[in-house]
Amino acid sequence: MSSVQHTAPVHSAHSTGEPLWLQRILIAIALIFVTLFLVLPLAAVFTEALRKGHEAFFSSFQEPDALAAIKLTLLITAISVPLNLVFGVCAAWAIAKFEFRGKALLTTLVDLPFSVSPVVAGLIYVLVFGAQGWFGPWLQANDIKIIFAVPGMVLATVFVTFPFVARELIPLMQAQGNEEEQAAMVLGASGWQIFWRVTLPNIKWGLLYGVILCNARAMGEFGAVSVVSGHIRGQTNTMPLHVEILYNEYQSVAAFSVASLLALLALVTLVIKSVVEWKQQRLMAELATLSPERPVRVTTSLK
């Protein structure tokens, strides 16, 4: 009687075939690059912001223009992110779950902001809604302000940030397939029940990841917002625009103080992003260990 022994593959440090010295060189190059282009500039921002002490640092945020810039940045982000969340979910659901004429065109349009310069995007809105634009005379006649006002800044921010949610969800929903939705439909679930109880739980971590990226880009957007804002201090200046004005006026401590707040928000976003990535990887690992014969869970969730 013979027995077959199965041995697990052994993964060593040299499993890829590269010599140890080459691995160390590559790691050293990566560390040097990260230090020179990420760590040192970030440290310089906080160092320059605190150069004249904590009192000068905190007093920079007590200026009316700084407070107005912070509030406006949060307002634009609070409007843009939910709009892109709704659009991203709808676009991803349509592209991943259905076949229809114009699907390739919709996918291309989703990627459009990645290929168009933010400055060009801002100019497009100026040409459309500006005083000499297509709708400019009508807007002026009805006393509606879009360019050099908050609505134009929101439109520009929405344009440059709307691919992030959709691009995170499309491959995830395509990989998951339609089996669970079809099973729920057979069981008599409505469209909203399928979305809330089947689709949304499956995409929640990818959705949160896309929202985090969208939020980070919305807070730090400069090019498109700069074109449509008009740089009106205390009214249409976001935090990045306020940093530029302070730096051009040689108020370096105030400029780097506001910049440090943006950097701090970016670090917080990075931490949240890492946690979400860890949660998503853990979920995918758990799904990979499930037996193929395990029943679909929608039979219980729809009750």
Coordinates of C-alpha atoms in Angstrom, one line a residue, residues 30-233:
A30 CA 13.6 52.7 -3.5
L31 CA 14.4 53.9 0.0
I32 CA 16.6 56.7 -1.4
F33 CA 13.9 57.8 -3.8
V34 CA 11.1 57.8 -1.2
T35 CA 13.4 59.7 1.2
L36 CA 14.4 62.4 -1.3
F37 CA 11.1 63.0 -3.0
L38 CA 8.6 62.2 -0.2
V39 CA 9.9 62.2 3.3
L40 CA 12.3 65.2 3.1
P41 CA 9.8 67.5 1.4
L42 CA 7.1 66.5 3.9
A43 CA 9.5 67.2 6.8
A44 CA 10.5 70.5 5.2
V45 CA 6.9 71.6 5.2
F46 CA 6.3 71.0 8.9
T47 CA 9.8 72.4 9.8
E48 CA 9.2 75.6 7.9
A49 CA 5.7 75.9 9.3
L50 CA 7.1 75.7 12.9
R51 CA 10.1 77.8 12.2
K52 CA 8.8 80.8 14.2
G53 CA 7.2 78.7 17.0
H54 CA 3.8 77.3 17.8
E55 CA 2.2 80.7 18.3
A56 CA 3.0 81.8 14.7
F57 CA 1.9 78.5 13.5
F58 CA -1.6 78.5 15.1
S59 CA -2.1 82.2 14.5
S60 CA -1.9 81.5 10.7
F61 CA -5.2 79.6 11.0
Q62 CA -6.9 82.5 12.9
E63 CA -6.8 84.8 9.9
P64 CA -10.2 85.4 8.4
D65 CA -9.0 84.5 4.9
A66 CA -7.4 81.2 6.1
L67 CA -10.6 80.3 7.9
A68 CA -12.7 81.1 4.8
A69 CA -10.3 79.0 2.7
I70 CA -10.6 76.0 5.0
K71 CA -14.4 76.3 5.2
L72 CA -14.7 76.6 1.4
T73 CA -12.4 73.6 0.8
L74 CA -14.6 71.5 3.2
L75 CA -17.8 72.7 1.5
I76 CA -16.6 71.9 -2.0
T77 CA -15.4 68.5 -0.8
A78 CA -18.7 67.8 1.0
I79 CA -20.6 68.5 -2.2
S80 CA -18.3 66.9 -4.8
V81 CA -17.7 63.6 -3.0
P82 CA -21.4 62.5 -2.6
L83 CA -22.1 63.5 -6.2
N84 CA -19.2 61.4 -7.4
L85 CA -20.2 58.6 -5.1
V86 CA -23.7 58.4 -6.7
F87 CA -22.3 58.7 -10.3
G88 CA -19.5 56.2 -9.6
V89 CA -21.9 53.5 -8.3
C90 CA -24.3 54.1 -11.2
A91 CA -21.6 54.0 -13.8
A92 CA -19.9 51.0 -12.4
W93 CA -23.1 49.1 -12.0
A94 CA -24.1 49.8 -15.6
I95 CA -20.7 49.0 -17.1
A96 CA -20.1 45.8 -15.0
K97 CA -23.6 44.3 -14.9
F98 CA -25.2 45.1 -18.2
E99 CA -24.4 45.0 -21.9
F100 CA -25.7 47.9 -23.9
R101 CA -24.9 50.0 -27.0
G102 CA -22.4 52.8 -26.1
K103 CA -20.8 50.9 -23.2
A104 CA -17.3 51.4 -24.6
L105 CA -18.0 55.1 -25.0
L106 CA -19.2 55.4 -21.4
T107 CA -16.0 53.6 -20.2
T108 CA -13.9 56.0 -22.2
L109 CA -15.7 59.1 -20.8
V110 CA -15.1 57.8 -17.3
D111 CA -11.4 57.9 -17.9
L112 CA -11.5 61.3 -19.6
P113 CA -10.4 63.4 -16.6
F114 CA -7.3 61.3 -16.3
S115 CA -6.1 62.4 -19.8
V116 CA -7.3 66.0 -19.8
S117 CA -5.2 68.6 -17.9
P118 CA -7.1 70.1 -15.0
V119 CA -6.3 73.6 -16.3
V120 CA -7.9 72.7 -19.7
A121 CA -10.9 71.4 -17.7
G122 CA -11.2 74.7 -16.0
L123 CA -11.0 76.6 -19.3
I124 CA -13.8 74.4 -20.7
Y125 CA -16.1 75.6 -18.0
V126 CA -15.0 79.2 -18.5
L127 CA -15.8 78.9 -22.2
V128 CA -19.2 77.4 -21.4
F129 CA -20.4 79.4 -18.4
G130 CA -18.1 82.5 -18.6
A131 CA -19.3 86.0 -19.5
Q132 CA -18.4 85.4 -23.2
G133 CA -19.3 81.8 -23.1
W134 CA -22.2 79.8 -24.6
F135 CA -24.5 80.4 -21.6
G136 CA -22.8 83.6 -20.3
P137 CA -25.4 86.1 -21.5
W138 CA -28.3 84.1 -20.2
L139 CA -26.7 83.5 -16.8
Q140 CA -25.9 87.3 -16.5
A141 CA -29.5 88.2 -17.5
N142 CA -30.9 85.9 -14.7
D143 CA -28.2 86.9 -12.2
I144 CA -26.8 83.4 -11.9
K145 CA -23.1 83.2 -11.0
I146 CA -21.1 80.1 -11.9
I147 CA -17.7 81.2 -13.0
F148 CA -15.7 83.0 -10.3
A149 CA -18.1 81.6 -7.7
V150 CA -18.6 78.4 -5.7
P151 CA -20.8 76.6 -8.3
G152 CA -18.1 76.7 -10.9
M153 CA -15.5 75.5 -8.4
V154 CA -17.8 72.6 -7.5
L155 CA -18.3 71.7 -11.2
A156 CA -14.5 71.8 -11.8
T157 CA -13.8 69.6 -8.7
V158 CA -16.5 67.1 -9.7
F159 CA -15.0 66.8 -13.2
V160 CA -11.5 66.1 -12.0
T161 CA -12.5 63.6 -9.3
F162 CA -15.4 61.6 -10.8
P163 CA -13.3 58.7 -12.2
F164 CA -12.0 57.6 -8.8
V165 CA -15.1 55.8 -7.4
A166 CA -16.1 54.3 -10.7
R167 CA -12.6 53.1 -11.5
E168 CA -12.4 51.3 -8.2
L169 CA -15.8 49.6 -8.5
I170 CA -15.8 48.5 -12.2
P171 CA -13.1 45.8 -11.9
L172 CA -14.4 44.7 -8.5
M173 CA -18.0 44.3 -9.8
Q174 CA -16.9 42.6 -13.0
A175 CA -14.9 40.1 -11.0
Q176 CA -17.8 39.3 -8.7
G177 CA -20.2 38.6 -11.6
N178 CA -24.0 38.5 -11.7
E179 CA -24.7 35.2 -10.0
E180 CA -25.8 36.6 -6.6
E181 CA -28.0 39.3 -8.2
Q182 CA -29.6 36.7 -10.5
A183 CA -30.3 34.4 -7.5
A184 CA -31.9 37.3 -5.6
M185 CA -34.0 38.1 -8.6
V186 CA -35.2 34.5 -8.8
L187 CA -36.2 34.7 -5.1
G188 CA -38.4 37.7 -5.9
A189 CA -36.2 40.6 -4.7
S190 CA -36.8 44.0 -6.1
G191 CA -34.1 46.2 -7.7
W192 CA -33.6 48.2 -4.5
Q193 CA -33.4 45.1 -2.4
I194 CA -30.8 43.6 -4.7
F195 CA -28.7 46.7 -4.5
W196 CA -28.9 47.3 -0.7
R197 CA -28.7 43.7 0.4
V198 CA -26.6 42.0 -2.2
T199 CA -24.5 44.4 -4.3
L200 CA -23.7 47.1 -1.7
P201 CA -22.3 44.6 0.9
N202 CA -20.1 43.1 -1.7
I203 CA -18.6 46.4 -2.9
K204 CA -18.5 48.4 0.4
W205 CA -14.7 48.3 0.9
G206 CA -14.0 49.1 -2.7
L207 CA -16.5 51.9 -2.5
L208 CA -15.0 53.3 0.6
Y209 CA -11.5 53.1 -1.0
G210 CA -12.7 55.1 -4.0
V211 CA -14.4 57.7 -1.8
I212 CA -11.2 58.2 0.2
L213 CA -9.2 58.8 -3.1
C214 CA -11.9 61.1 -4.4
N215 CA -11.9 63.1 -1.1
A216 CA -8.1 63.4 -1.1
R217 CA -8.1 64.8 -4.7
A218 CA -11.0 67.1 -4.0
M219 CA -9.3 68.7 -1.1
G220 CA -6.0 69.2 -2.9
E221 CA -7.2 70.1 -6.4
F222 CA -5.5 73.2 -7.7
G223 CA -5.4 73.6 -11.5
A224 CA -9.1 73.5 -12.5
V225 CA -10.2 75.3 -9.4
S226 CA -7.6 78.0 -9.9
V227 CA -9.0 78.8 -13.4
V228 CA -12.6 79.1 -12.4
S229 CA -12.2 80.7 -8.9
G230 CA -11.1 84.2 -9.7
H231 CA -8.8 84.1 -6.6
I232 CA -11.1 86.3 -4.6
R233 CA -9.6 86.3 -1.1

